[in-house]
Amino acid sequence: MALARRGGIGRYYDINGWLFVAPALGLIALFMVYPIVWSLWMSFQSGRGMMMKFAGFANIARLWNDPVFIKALTNTMTYFVVQVPIMILLALILASLLNNPRLVGRAFFRTAIFLPCVTSLVAYSVLFKGMFAFDGIVNSTLQAIGIIASPIPWQTHPFWAKALVIIAITWRWTGYNMIFYLAALQNIDRSIYEVARIDGVPAWARFTHITIPLLKPVILFTTVISTIGTLQLFDEVYNLTEGKGGPSNATLTLSLYIYNLTFRFMPNFGYAATVSYVIVVLVALLAFLQFFLAREREK
């Protein structure tokens, strides 16, 4: 009766529900909402620590007159345009091959391709720096089989340094996308392929007209998460170039530039926060564009 007079048992459970989720909401507010709001406020400041002062829109105006920012933005977009399609396509091809039940050693290859995703980042960076050194195993092998006449300067030439980063990212994260494709392929009803085979549909046509359309949701998902990861690229570049983004900023990304602005090279917290919101805007725009294009294709 007391519960009824106070609003009934529904209100009792409502209060208990809010009490149950309150700790989680508090942590989200503390570690997500507060940093987002504070960083937005910082983007209108200049300097660091107690020396910060209100700068209005000066940081935004500074972006387009900052050659290092332009270089970092160009590099980041280059990684997005080149690396994401390669990684998505390669993951789809590998998943299609591993989906063949007649493939010998299928479990071994699946594990081997996915293993780089869970490998220690430091270990994998050291491995890559050694393999792609001027006298490393990659150059030695390419010279031995006659593909190149002289060693490639993977870590000292701007073009080849950028190519090395793309190779490293692709090698590390292709297996992650492959797992999604492989799971989706194994959930496709095999009778669909059997009917198409009986009707004389060739293998390539079955892949393009049956497999690809059925994988569209997974392709969209992996494209979006790969886009977000590439635009936030930091770890691989930091470890391969010792935090410098060299040579001559050829591999510098927006995330690494934010790190340098915050902790190195005359730190400016306000300007670093402004650059971080460039990444936020890019991620939002590209994700929206990808969802929009996917919806238009469905129509």
PDB file of C-alpha atoms in Angstrom:
ATOM      1  CA  MET A   1       0.000   0.000   0.000  1.00  0.00           C
ATOM      2  CA  ALA A   2       2.875   2.321   0.763  1.00  0.00           C
ATOM      3  CA  LEU A   3       4.266   1.767  -2.732  1.00  0.00           C
ATOM      4  CA  ALA A   4       0.884   2.510  -4.265  1.00  0.00           C
ATOM      5  CA  ARG A   5       0.510   5.762  -2.336  1.00  0.00           C
ATOM      6  CA  ARG A   6       3.962   6.889  -3.446  1.00  0.00           C
ATOM      7  CA  GLY A   7       3.382   6.316  -7.116  1.00  0.00           C
ATOM      8  CA  GLY A   8       3.347   2.542  -7.414  1.00  0.00           C
ATOM      9  CA  ILE A   9       5.900  -0.168  -7.943  1.00  0.00           C
ATOM     10  CA  GLY A  10       6.888   1.275 -11.349  1.00  0.00           C
ATOM     11  CA  ARG A  11       8.430   4.354  -9.766  1.00  0.00           C
ATOM     12  CA  TYR A  12      10.252   2.110  -7.265  1.00  0.00           C
ATOM     13  CA  TYR A  13      11.915   0.196 -10.080  1.00  0.00           C
ATOM     14  CA  ASP A  14      12.671   3.420 -11.969  1.00  0.00           C
ATOM     15  CA  ILE A  15      14.616   4.750  -9.000  1.00  0.00           C
ATOM     16  CA  ASN A  16      16.500   1.492  -8.579  1.00  0.00           C
ATOM     17  CA  GLY A  17      17.284   1.431 -12.283  1.00  0.00           C
ATOM     18  CA  TRP A  18      18.815   4.891 -12.151  1.00  0.00           C
ATOM     19  CA  LEU A  19      20.797   3.942  -9.047  1.00  0.00           C
ATOM     20  CA  PHE A  20      22.084   0.864 -10.888  1.00  0.00           C
ATOM     21  CA  VAL A  21      23.369   2.803 -13.928  1.00  0.00           C
ATOM     22  CA  ALA A  22      24.539   5.860 -11.957  1.00  0.00           C
ATOM     23  CA  PRO A  23      28.165   4.637 -11.487  1.00  0.00           C
ATOM     24  CA  ALA A  24      28.513   3.899 -15.208  1.00  0.00           C
ATOM     25  CA  LEU A  25      26.984   7.249 -16.153  1.00  0.00           C
ATOM     26  CA  GLY A  26      29.327   8.969 -13.718  1.00  0.00           C
ATOM     27  CA  LEU A  27      32.382   7.326 -15.298  1.00  0.00           C
ATOM     28  CA  ILE A  28      31.165   8.215 -18.790  1.00  0.00           C
ATOM     29  CA  ALA A  29      30.650  11.819 -17.743  1.00  0.00           C
ATOM     30  CA  LEU A  30      34.048  11.967 -16.072  1.00  0.00           C
ATOM     31  CA  PHE A  31      36.153  10.301 -18.742  1.00  0.00           C
ATOM     32  CA  MET A  32      34.208  11.118 -21.937  1.00  0.00           C
ATOM     33  CA  VAL A  33      31.810  14.046 -21.632  1.00  0.00           C
ATOM     34  CA  TYR A  34      34.053  16.244 -19.487  1.00  0.00           C
ATOM     35  CA  PRO A  35      37.162  15.810 -21.726  1.00  0.00           C
ATOM     36  CA  ILE A  36      35.091  16.563 -24.843  1.00  0.00           C
ATOM     37  CA  VAL A  37      33.637  19.753 -23.354  1.00  0.00           C
ATOM     38  CA  TRP A  38      36.973  20.831 -21.880  1.00  0.00           C
ATOM     39  CA  SER A  39      38.888  20.208 -25.122  1.00  0.00           C
ATOM     40  CA  LEU A  40      36.288  22.240 -27.023  1.00  0.00           C
ATOM     41  CA  TRP A  41      36.829  25.123 -24.606  1.00  0.00           C
ATOM     42  CA  MET A  42      40.609  24.688 -24.897  1.00  0.00           C
ATOM     43  CA  SER A  43      40.400  25.032 -28.683  1.00  0.00           C
ATOM     44  CA  PHE A  44      39.573  28.703 -28.103  1.00  0.00           C
ATOM     45  CA  GLN A  45      42.635  29.146 -25.895  1.00  0.00           C
ATOM     46  CA  SER A  46      46.335  29.587 -26.623  1.00  0.00           C
ATOM     47  CA  GLY A  47      49.382  28.495 -24.660  1.00  0.00           C
ATOM     48  CA  ARG A  48      49.653  25.876 -21.936  1.00  0.00           C
ATOM     49  CA  GLY A  49      48.964  25.410 -18.237  1.00  0.00           C
ATOM     50  CA  MET A  50      48.634  28.631 -16.254  1.00  0.00           C
ATOM     51  CA  MET A  51      49.844  30.592 -19.287  1.00  0.00           C
ATOM     52  CA  MET A  52      46.757  29.819 -21.388  1.00  0.00           C
ATOM     53  CA  LYS A  53      44.730  32.787 -22.573  1.00  0.00           C
ATOM     54  CA  PHE A  54      41.569  33.239 -24.627  1.00  0.00           C
ATOM     55  CA  ALA A  55      42.338  33.408 -28.362  1.00  0.00           C
ATOM     56  CA  GLY A  56      38.890  33.227 -29.956  1.00  0.00           C
ATOM     57  CA  PHE A  57      39.033  31.858 -33.492  1.00  0.00           C
ATOM     58  CA  ALA A  58      42.760  32.568 -33.882  1.00  0.00           C
ATOM     59  CA  ASN A  59      43.627  28.857 -33.700  1.00  0.00           C
ATOM     60  CA  ILE A  60      41.251  28.067 -36.567  1.00  0.00           C
ATOM     61  CA  ALA A  61      42.779  30.843 -38.667  1.00  0.00           C
ATOM     62  CA  ARG A  62      46.240  29.556 -37.823  1.00  0.00           C
ATOM     63  CA  LEU A  63      45.488  26.102 -39.252  1.00  0.00           C
ATOM     64  CA  TRP A  64      45.557  27.192 -42.881  1.00  0.00           C
ATOM     65  CA  ASN A  65      48.795  29.159 -42.405  1.00  0.00           C
ATOM     66  CA  ASP A  66      50.571  26.276 -40.712  1.00  0.00           C
ATOM     67  CA  PRO A  67      52.646  24.273 -43.250  1.00  0.00           C
ATOM     68  CA  VAL A  68      53.206  21.431 -40.769  1.00  0.00           C
ATOM     69  CA  PHE A  69      49.438  21.051 -40.248  1.00  0.00           C
ATOM     70  CA  ILE A  70      48.861  21.063 -44.012  1.00  0.00           C
ATOM     71  CA  LYS A  71      51.534  18.379 -44.394  1.00  0.00           C
ATOM     72  CA  ALA A  72      50.018  16.256 -41.606  1.00  0.00           C
ATOM     73  CA  LEU A  73      46.528  16.641 -43.090  1.00  0.00           C
ATOM     74  CA  THR A  74      47.785  15.696 -46.565  1.00  0.00           C
ATOM     75  CA  ASN A  75      49.590  12.629 -45.223  1.00  0.00           C
ATOM     76  CA  THR A  76      46.548  11.508 -43.228  1.00  0.00           C
ATOM     77  CA  MET A  77      44.257  11.812 -46.244  1.00  0.00           C
ATOM     78  CA  THR A  78      46.818   9.978 -48.380  1.00  0.00           C
ATOM     79  CA  TYR A  79      46.782   7.074 -45.936  1.00  0.00           C
ATOM     80  CA  PHE A  80      42.984   7.094 -46.037  1.00  0.00           C
ATOM     81  CA  VAL A  81      42.720   7.137 -49.836  1.00  0.00           C
ATOM     82  CA  VAL A  82      45.428   4.521 -50.435  1.00  0.00           C
ATOM     83  CA  GLN A  83      45.471   2.238 -47.425  1.00  0.00           C
ATOM     84  CA  VAL A  84      41.770   1.767 -46.610  1.00  0.00           C
ATOM     85  CA  PRO A  85      40.725   0.386 -50.047  1.00  0.00           C
ATOM     86  CA  ILE A  86      43.786  -1.909 -50.121  1.00  0.00           C
ATOM     87  CA  MET A  87      43.060  -3.261 -46.652  1.00  0.00           C
ATOM     88  CA  ILE A  88      39.338  -3.789 -47.311  1.00  0.00           C
ATOM     89  CA  LEU A  89      39.896  -5.503 -50.659  1.00  0.00           C
ATOM     90  CA  LEU A  90      42.727  -7.694 -49.353  1.00  0.00           C
ATOM     91  CA  ALA A  91      40.675  -8.726 -46.318  1.00  0.00           C
ATOM     92  CA  LEU A  92      37.756  -9.701 -48.563  1.00  0.00           C
ATOM     93  CA  ILE A  93      39.993 -11.752 -50.869  1.00  0.00           C
ATOM     94  CA  LEU A  94      41.662 -13.567 -47.961  1.00  0.00           C
ATOM     95  CA  ALA A  95      38.308 -14.296 -46.315  1.00  0.00           C
ATOM     96  CA  SER A  96      36.957 -15.705 -49.586  1.00  0.00           C
ATOM     97  CA  LEU A  97      39.972 -17.997 -49.902  1.00  0.00           C
ATOM     98  CA  LEU A  98      39.790 -19.165 -46.296  1.00  0.00           C
ATOM     99  CA  ASN A  99      36.057 -19.826 -46.659  1.00  0.00           C
ATOM    100  CA  ASN A 100      36.864 -22.713 -48.989  1.00  0.00           C
ATOM    101  CA  PRO A 101      36.401 -25.905 -46.908  1.00  0.00           C
ATOM    102  CA  ARG A 102      38.787 -27.799 -49.224  1.00  0.00           C
ATOM    103  CA  LEU A 103      41.700 -25.477 -48.417  1.00  0.00           C
ATOM    104  CA  VAL A 104      44.476 -27.406 -46.650  1.00  0.00           C
ATOM    105  CA  GLY A 105      45.722 -25.743 -43.451  1.00  0.00           C
ATOM    106  CA  ARG A 106      42.813 -23.330 -43.280  1.00  0.00           C
ATOM    107  CA  ALA A 107      42.993 -22.967 -39.482  1.00  0.00           C
ATOM    108  CA  PHE A 108      46.733 -22.259 -39.615  1.00  0.00           C
ATOM    109  CA  PHE A 109      46.397 -19.538 -42.259  1.00  0.00           C
ATOM    110  CA  ARG A 110      43.462 -17.939 -40.434  1.00  0.00           C
ATOM    111  CA  THR A 111      45.499 -17.748 -37.223  1.00  0.00           C
ATOM    112  CA  ALA A 112      48.635 -16.532 -38.989  1.00  0.00           C
ATOM    113  CA  ILE A 113      46.808 -13.700 -40.762  1.00  0.00           C
ATOM    114  CA  PHE A 114      45.001 -12.586 -37.604  1.00  0.00           C
ATOM    115  CA  LEU A 115      48.066 -12.887 -35.349  1.00  0.00           C
ATOM    116  CA  PRO A 116      49.531  -9.419 -36.168  1.00  0.00           C
ATOM    117  CA  CYS A 117      46.394  -7.798 -34.681  1.00  0.00           C
ATOM    118  CA  VAL A 118      47.273  -9.138 -31.225  1.00  0.00           C
ATOM    119  CA  THR A 119      51.043  -8.819 -31.531  1.00  0.00           C
ATOM    120  CA  SER A 120      52.816  -6.362 -29.269  1.00  0.00           C
ATOM    121  CA  LEU A 121      53.042  -3.023 -31.057  1.00  0.00           C
ATOM    122  CA  VAL A 122      56.628  -2.475 -29.914  1.00  0.00           C
ATOM    123  CA  ALA A 123      57.694  -5.934 -31.077  1.00  0.00           C
ATOM    124  CA  TYR A 124      56.033  -5.515 -34.437  1.00  0.00           C
ATOM    125  CA  SER A 125      57.598  -2.062 -34.928  1.00  0.00           C
ATOM    126  CA  VAL A 126      61.073  -3.391 -34.114  1.00  0.00           C
ATOM    127  CA  LEU A 127      60.468  -6.281 -36.515  1.00  0.00           C
ATOM    128  CA  PHE A 128      59.434  -3.964 -39.338  1.00  0.00           C
ATOM    129  CA  LYS A 129      62.314  -1.560 -38.786  1.00  0.00           C
ATOM    130  CA  GLY A 130      64.733  -4.477 -38.979  1.00  0.00           C
ATOM    131  CA  MET A 131      63.095  -6.105 -42.001  1.00  0.00           C
ATOM    132  CA  PHE A 132      62.956  -2.840 -43.963  1.00  0.00           C
ATOM    133  CA  ALA A 133      66.374  -1.524 -42.958  1.00  0.00           C
ATOM    134  CA  PHE A 134      68.735  -0.534 -45.771  1.00  0.00           C
ATOM    135  CA  ASP A 135      70.546  -3.878 -45.390  1.00  0.00           C
ATOM    136  CA  GLY A 136      67.489  -5.743 -44.088  1.00  0.00           C
ATOM    137  CA  ILE A 137      65.926  -8.961 -45.290  1.00  0.00           C
ATOM    138  CA  VAL A 138      63.402  -7.241 -47.596  1.00  0.00           C
ATOM    139  CA  ASN A 139      66.032  -5.415 -49.654  1.00  0.00           C
ATOM    140  CA  SER A 140      68.315  -8.461 -49.639  1.00  0.00           C
ATOM    141  CA  THR A 141      65.515 -10.704 -50.908  1.00  0.00           C
ATOM    142  CA  LEU A 142      64.384  -8.256 -53.611  1.00  0.00           C
ATOM    143  CA  GLN A 143      67.954  -7.905 -54.826  1.00  0.00           C
ATOM    144  CA  ALA A 144      68.523 -11.663 -54.764  1.00  0.00           C
ATOM    145  CA  ILE A 145      65.538 -12.354 -57.034  1.00  0.00           C
ATOM    146  CA  GLY A 146      66.434  -9.469 -59.349  1.00  0.00           C
ATOM    147  CA  ILE A 147      63.493  -7.129 -58.681  1.00  0.00           C
ATOM    148  CA  ILE A 148      65.713  -4.224 -57.603  1.00  0.00           C
ATOM    149  CA  ALA A 149      69.310  -3.367 -58.475  1.00  0.00           C
ATOM    150  CA  SER A 150      70.101  -1.349 -55.338  1.00  0.00           C
ATOM    151  CA  PRO A 151      68.592  -1.242 -51.823  1.00  0.00           C
ATOM    152  CA  ILE A 152      65.444   0.828 -51.336  1.00  0.00           C
ATOM    153  CA  PRO A 153      65.770   3.567 -48.672  1.00  0.00           C
ATOM    154  CA  TRP A 154      62.559   2.577 -46.887  1.00  0.00           C
ATOM    155  CA  GLN A 155      63.173   4.704 -43.804  1.00  0.00           C
ATOM    156  CA  THR A 156      65.011   7.715 -45.208  1.00  0.00           C
ATOM    157  CA  HIS A 157      63.194   8.584 -48.461  1.00  0.00           C
ATOM    158  CA  PRO A 158      59.826  10.414 -48.104  1.00  0.00           C
ATOM    159  CA  PHE A 159      57.973   8.276 -50.659  1.00  0.00           C
ATOM    160  CA  TRP A 160      59.282   4.936 -49.424  1.00  0.00           C
ATOM    161  CA  ALA A 161      58.805   5.891 -45.758  1.00  0.00           C
ATOM    162  CA  LYS A 162      55.141   6.576 -46.452  1.00  0.00           C
ATOM    163  CA  ALA A 163      54.874   3.283 -48.339  1.00  0.00           C
ATOM    164  CA  LEU A 164      56.427   1.496 -45.356  1.00  0.00           C
ATOM    165  CA  VAL A 165      53.756   2.920 -43.031  1.00  0.00           C
ATOM    166  CA  ILE A 166      50.993   1.767 -45.396  1.00  0.00           C
ATOM    167  CA  ILE A 167      52.534  -1.725 -45.587  1.00  0.00           C
ATOM    168  CA  ALA A 168      52.818  -1.884 -41.799  1.00  0.00           C
ATOM    169  CA  ILE A 169      49.209  -0.807 -41.219  1.00  0.00           C
ATOM    170  CA  THR A 170      47.901  -3.207 -43.855  1.00  0.00           C
ATOM    171  CA  TRP A 171      49.921  -6.097 -42.441  1.00  0.00           C
ATOM    172  CA  ARG A 172      48.694  -5.388 -38.912  1.00  0.00           C
ATOM    173  CA  TRP A 173      44.968  -4.754 -39.444  1.00  0.00           C
ATOM    174  CA  THR A 174      43.916  -6.707 -42.553  1.00  0.00           C
ATOM    175  CA  GLY A 175      43.365  -9.809 -40.442  1.00  0.00           C
ATOM    176  CA  TYR A 176      41.003  -7.878 -38.179  1.00  0.00           C
ATOM    177  CA  ASN A 177      38.691  -7.031 -41.095  1.00  0.00           C
ATOM    178  CA  MET A 178      39.116 -10.504 -42.538  1.00  0.00           C
ATOM    179  CA  ILE A 179      37.493 -12.069 -39.464  1.00  0.00           C
ATOM    180  CA  PHE A 180      34.300 -10.049 -40.024  1.00  0.00           C
ATOM    181  CA  TYR A 181      34.141 -11.071 -43.690  1.00  0.00           C
ATOM    182  CA  LEU A 182      34.841 -14.689 -42.868  1.00  0.00           C
ATOM    183  CA  ALA A 183      32.055 -14.791 -40.282  1.00  0.00           C
ATOM    184  CA  ALA A 184      29.631 -13.179 -42.733  1.00  0.00           C
ATOM    185  CA  LEU A 185      30.579 -15.574 -45.549  1.00  0.00           C
ATOM    186  CA  GLN A 186      30.019 -18.597 -43.327  1.00  0.00           C
ATOM    187  CA  ASN A 187      26.492 -17.358 -42.548  1.00  0.00           C
ATOM    188  CA  ILE A 188      25.446 -17.177 -46.214  1.00  0.00           C
ATOM    189  CA  ASP A 189      23.117 -20.009 -47.182  1.00  0.00           C
ATOM    190  CA  ARG A 190      25.125 -22.382 -49.414  1.00  0.00           C
ATOM    191  CA  SER A 191      21.974 -23.344 -51.320  1.00  0.00           C
ATOM    192  CA  ILE A 192      22.050 -19.919 -53.011  1.00  0.00           C
ATOM    193  CA  TYR A 193      25.404 -20.753 -54.582  1.00  0.00           C
ATOM    194  CA  GLU A 194      24.239 -24.253 -55.510  1.00  0.00           C
ATOM    195  CA  VAL A 195      21.244 -22.874 -57.405  1.00  0.00           C
ATOM    196  CA  ALA A 196      23.447 -20.357 -59.227  1.00  0.00           C
ATOM    197  CA  ARG A 197      25.965 -23.088 -60.090  1.00  0.00           C
ATOM    198  CA  ILE A 198      23.229 -25.337 -61.472  1.00  0.00           C
ATOM    199  CA  ASP A 199      21.998 -22.424 -63.601  1.00  0.00           C
ATOM    200  CA  GLY A 200      25.491 -22.111 -65.090  1.00  0.00           C
ATOM    201  CA  VAL A 201      26.512 -18.864 -63.381  1.00  0.00           C
ATOM    202  CA  PRO A 202      30.340 -18.606 -63.445  1.00  0.00           C
ATOM    203  CA  ALA A 203      32.360 -18.203 -60.240  1.00  0.00           C
ATOM    204  CA  TRP A 204      33.203 -14.526 -60.796  1.00  0.00           C
ATOM    205  CA  ALA A 205      29.547 -13.663 -61.448  1.00  0.00           C
ATOM    206  CA  ARG A 206      28.510 -15.533 -58.298  1.00  0.00           C
ATOM    207  CA  PHE A 207      31.030 -13.501 -56.318  1.00  0.00           C
ATOM    208  CA  THR A 208      29.991 -10.110 -57.724  1.00  0.00           C
ATOM    209  CA  HIS A 209      26.219 -10.695 -57.868  1.00  0.00           C
ATOM    210  CA  ILE A 210      25.669 -12.860 -54.779  1.00  0.00           C
ATOM    211  CA  THR A 211      28.563 -12.526 -52.331  1.00  0.00           C
ATOM    212  CA  ILE A 212      29.203  -8.786 -52.593  1.00  0.00           C
ATOM    213  CA  PRO A 213      25.522  -7.725 -52.243  1.00  0.00           C
ATOM    214  CA  LEU A 214      25.060  -9.998 -49.216  1.00  0.00           C
ATOM    215  CA  LEU A 215      28.219  -8.582 -47.617  1.00  0.00           C
ATOM    216  CA  LYS A 216      27.259  -4.916 -48.034  1.00  0.00           C
ATOM    217  CA  PRO A 217      26.492  -4.314 -44.324  1.00  0.00           C
ATOM    218  CA  VAL A 218      29.831  -5.841 -43.311  1.00  0.00           C
ATOM    219  CA  ILE A 219      31.698  -3.931 -46.020  1.00  0.00           C
ATOM    220  CA  LEU A 220      30.148  -0.697 -44.766  1.00  0.00           C
ATOM    221  CA  PHE A 221      31.053  -1.516 -41.162  1.00  0.00           C
ATOM    222  CA  THR A 222      34.689  -2.410 -41.912  1.00  0.00           C
ATOM    223  CA  THR A 223      35.064   0.648 -44.151  1.00  0.00           C
ATOM    224  CA  VAL A 224      33.825   2.973 -41.424  1.00  0.00           C
ATOM    225  CA  ILE A 225      35.996   1.501 -38.663  1.00  0.00           C
ATOM    226  CA  SER A 226      39.026   1.423 -40.982  1.00  0.00           C
ATOM    227  CA  THR A 227      38.393   5.066 -41.879  1.00  0.00           C
ATOM    228  CA  ILE A 228      38.204   6.051 -38.223  1.00  0.00           C
ATOM    229  CA  GLY A 229      41.358   4.098 -37.394  1.00  0.00           C
ATOM    230  CA  THR A 230      43.298   5.581 -40.307  1.00  0.00           C
ATOM    231  CA  LEU A 231      42.302   9.174 -39.557  1.00  0.00           C
ATOM    232  CA  GLN A 232      43.444   8.623 -35.956  1.00  0.00           C
ATOM    233  CA  LEU A 233      46.662   6.881 -37.009  1.00  0.00           C
ATOM    234  CA  PHE A 234      49.359   7.353 -34.380  1.00  0.00           C
ATOM    235  CA  ASP A 235      50.963   4.200 -32.956  1.00  0.00           C
ATOM    236  CA  GLU A 236      52.520   2.803 -36.118  1.00  0.00           C
ATOM    237  CA  VAL A 237      53.985   6.120 -37.254  1.00  0.00           C
ATOM    238  CA  TYR A 238      55.236   6.975 -33.769  1.00  0.00           C
ATOM    239  CA  ASN A 239      57.051   3.660 -33.348  1.00  0.00           C
ATOM    240  CA  LEU A 240      58.422   3.396 -36.887  1.00  0.00           C
ATOM    241  CA  THR A 241      59.773   6.972 -36.919  1.00  0.00           C
ATOM    242  CA  GLU A 242      60.590   7.320 -33.189  1.00  0.00           C
ATOM    243  CA  GLY A 243      57.884   9.956 -32.804  1.00  0.00           C
ATOM    244  CA  LYS A 244      59.311  12.280 -35.455  1.00  0.00           C
ATOM    245  CA  GLY A 245      57.049  11.565 -38.430  1.00  0.00           C
ATOM    246  CA  GLY A 246      60.095  11.717 -40.674  1.00  0.00           C
ATOM    247  CA  PRO A 247      61.853  12.018 -42.887  1.00  0.00           C
ATOM    248  CA  SER A 248      60.971  15.708 -43.334  1.00  0.00           C
ATOM    249  CA  ASN A 249      57.451  15.149 -41.940  1.00  0.00           C
ATOM    250  CA  ALA A 250      56.746  12.765 -44.827  1.00  0.00           C
ATOM    251  CA  THR A 251      54.872  10.354 -42.530  1.00  0.00           C
ATOM    252  CA  LEU A 252      53.523  12.870 -39.996  1.00  0.00           C
ATOM    253  CA  THR A 253      49.831  12.379 -39.192  1.00  0.00           C
ATOM    254  CA  LEU A 254      47.326  14.645 -37.477  1.00  0.00           C
ATOM    255  CA  SER A 255      47.365  12.522 -34.303  1.00  0.00           C
ATOM    256  CA  LEU A 256      51.157  12.587 -34.109  1.00  0.00           C
ATOM    257  CA  TYR A 257      51.119  16.340 -34.707  1.00  0.00           C
ATOM    258  CA  ILE A 258      48.659  16.735 -31.820  1.00  0.00           C
ATOM    259  CA  TYR A 259      51.035  14.736 -29.622  1.00  0.00           C
ATOM    260  CA  ASN A 260      53.972  16.939 -30.625  1.00  0.00           C
ATOM    261  CA  LEU A 261      51.962  20.107 -29.984  1.00  0.00           C
ATOM    262  CA  THR A 262      50.976  18.839 -26.551  1.00  0.00           C
ATOM    263  CA  PHE A 263      54.199  17.306 -25.248  1.00  0.00           C
ATOM    264  CA  ARG A 264      57.033  18.459 -27.532  1.00  0.00           C
ATOM    265  CA  PHE A 265      58.213  21.440 -29.596  1.00  0.00           C
ATOM    266  CA  MET A 266      56.912  24.426 -27.514  1.00  0.00           C
ATOM    267  CA  PRO A 267      53.602  22.858 -26.347  1.00  0.00           C
ATOM    268  CA  ASN A 268      50.370  24.690 -27.164  1.00  0.00           C
ATOM    269  CA  PHE A 269      47.389  22.898 -25.646  1.00  0.00           C
ATOM    270  CA  GLY A 270      44.805  25.155 -27.264  1.00  0.00           C
ATOM    271  CA  TYR A 271      46.118  24.733 -30.788  1.00  0.00           C
ATOM    272  CA  ALA A 272      46.471  20.973 -30.251  1.00  0.00           C
ATOM    273  CA  ALA A 273      42.796  20.808 -29.220  1.00  0.00           C
ATOM    274  CA  THR A 274      41.857  22.684 -32.398  1.00  0.00           C
ATOM    275  CA  VAL A 275      43.753  20.178 -34.550  1.00  0.00           C
ATOM    276  CA  SER A 276      42.010  17.324 -32.715  1.00  0.00           C
ATOM    277  CA  TYR A 277      38.629  18.708 -33.764  1.00  0.00           C
ATOM    278  CA  VAL A 278      39.784  18.606 -37.373  1.00  0.00           C
ATOM    279  CA  ILE A 279      39.958  14.825 -36.954  1.00  0.00           C
ATOM    280  CA  VAL A 280      36.486  14.815 -35.378  1.00  0.00           C
ATOM    281  CA  VAL A 281      35.038  16.736 -38.327  1.00  0.00           C
ATOM    282  CA  LEU A 282      36.797  14.508 -40.887  1.00  0.00           C
ATOM    283  CA  VAL A 283      35.570  11.319 -39.199  1.00  0.00           C
ATOM    284  CA  ALA A 284      31.997  12.638 -39.009  1.00  0.00           C
ATOM    285  CA  LEU A 285      31.943  13.816 -42.643  1.00  0.00           C
ATOM    286  CA  LEU A 286      33.492  10.680 -44.112  1.00  0.00           C
ATOM    287  CA  ALA A 287      31.338   8.340 -42.010  1.00  0.00           C
ATOM    288  CA  PHE A 288      28.198  10.236 -43.043  1.00  0.00           C
ATOM    289  CA  LEU A 289      29.289  10.136 -46.697  1.00  0.00           C
ATOM    290  CA  GLN A 290      29.874   6.380 -46.548  1.00  0.00           C
ATOM    291  CA  PHE A 291      26.464   5.734 -44.950  1.00  0.00           C
ATOM    292  CA  PHE A 292      24.809   8.019 -47.504  1.00  0.00           C
ATOM    293  CA  LEU A 293      26.453   6.293 -50.477  1.00  0.00           C
ATOM    294  CA  ALA A 294      25.546   2.861 -49.069  1.00  0.00           C
ATOM    295  CA  ARG A 295      21.905   3.904 -48.728  1.00  0.00           C
ATOM    296  CA  GLU A 296      21.820   5.337 -52.251  1.00  0.00           C
ATOM    297  CA  ARG A 297      23.158   2.076 -53.680  1.00  0.00           C
ATOM    298  CA  GLU A 298      20.432   0.135 -51.882  1.00  0.00           C
ATOM    299  CA  LYS A 299      17.803   2.279 -53.602  1.00  0.00           C
TER     300      LYS A 299
END
